[in-house]
């Protein structure tokens, strides 16, 4: 960690008093936390508890790296966000919430897609990296960047009701490639958007990641290097599996050129350009004046049953197959509950050649 030890203020001494009482931490340890520079890759299910606990503990510089926006489906497990945050950038919202939680820390926001072109520059100024991502291409990229730069890496992953945590590249210990020399075949390990996940699971695993990060910074305890902690939330069983370092996987000289291709995945893309939007007031004016338009509801049937403002119901998941059923010849206004799914649907329609397509800004929340 950074050898510089900034002095704690009187307010910080009070805030961190329970840390200061622990002989294993004390004032010297809290100084280490304040001097530490930690980067969290991914502000989703795992990233939320990681960020909250590291911010509360007083990690002096806590970087947030994420290019995604908050979706309604995230709220079941990504506890930093609420309904009002839907559609906003995760890293920006998370930094706002954490800044309100602890005014004594720095929260650099990296609202960009992590690639082989920018990974080394992004990681270079940090002491420690936590991988809270959800896809194999990013995991290999994060690992390789940490190996090239000599940074320890705290890793976490979740699957339905199960999860795992370990530490890579710590004091010449094993790396991610030592545990997984080759990625699984496409489709063998679907993500939570495809198979679901127990809402509390990332909270449990992310907290364990945060604990490992604090141990590394404080130089205390037995770090999970060379040991993979497996957690089964249904049986509440914890199991540890040991794995060895492979010298060839500890000495990477450069990053690969295409991690998506290596993992057999489609390339990750930053948030696309937004489709044109119309406000609720504008739509109401159209309706009141009789201006021709086609209203398309891309919510689910149970949402439509609770509240409808008319138009055609075509859920987002069925949109691509149902394009032929959409009326043409007038502007199309797509709506959902909050404006997130309607943006996706509007972009799809535009890509498929439909003209004059609008997304209802903020969805029914404003209507």
Tab-separated table of C-alpha atoms in Angstrom, residues 3 15-16 23 67 83 110 116 133 136 145 161 170 201-202 220 243 255 262 298 302 327 336 343 361:
chain	number	residue	atom	x	y	z
A	3	UNK	CA	3.528	4.383	2.492
A	15	UNK	CA	-16.020	8.060	13.209
A	16	UNK	CA	-13.481	5.231	13.127
A	23	UNK	CA	-5.096	-3.675	18.446
A	67	UNK	CA	-20.376	2.163	-17.885
A	83	UNK	CA	-36.609	3.698	-8.361
A	110	UNK	CA	-14.678	6.096	-14.306
A	116	UNK	CA	-7.485	-3.735	-23.293
A	133	UNK	CA	-17.974	-7.840	-12.905
A	136	UNK	CA	-15.712	-13.791	-18.385
A	145	UNK	CA	-4.049	-6.068	-16.179
A	161	UNK	CA	-27.828	-19.424	-4.980
A	170	UNK	CA	-1.190	-11.561	-3.975
A	201	UNK	CA	-26.482	-13.471	-2.452
A	202	UNK	CA	-24.346	-10.631	-3.900
A	220	UNK	CA	-3.634	-8.611	8.904
A	243	UNK	CA	-5.412	-24.282	-5.880
A	255	UNK	CA	-2.719	-7.861	-22.468
A	262	UNK	CA	-11.034	-15.348	-26.375
A	298	UNK	CA	-43.376	-2.784	-24.040
A	302	UNK	CA	-49.175	-8.088	-15.503
A	327	UNK	CA	-48.796	-0.264	-37.266
A	336	UNK	CA	-42.733	1.345	-20.282
A	343	UNK	CA	-35.335	3.251	-24.903
A	361	UNK	CA	-39.180	9.951	-21.172
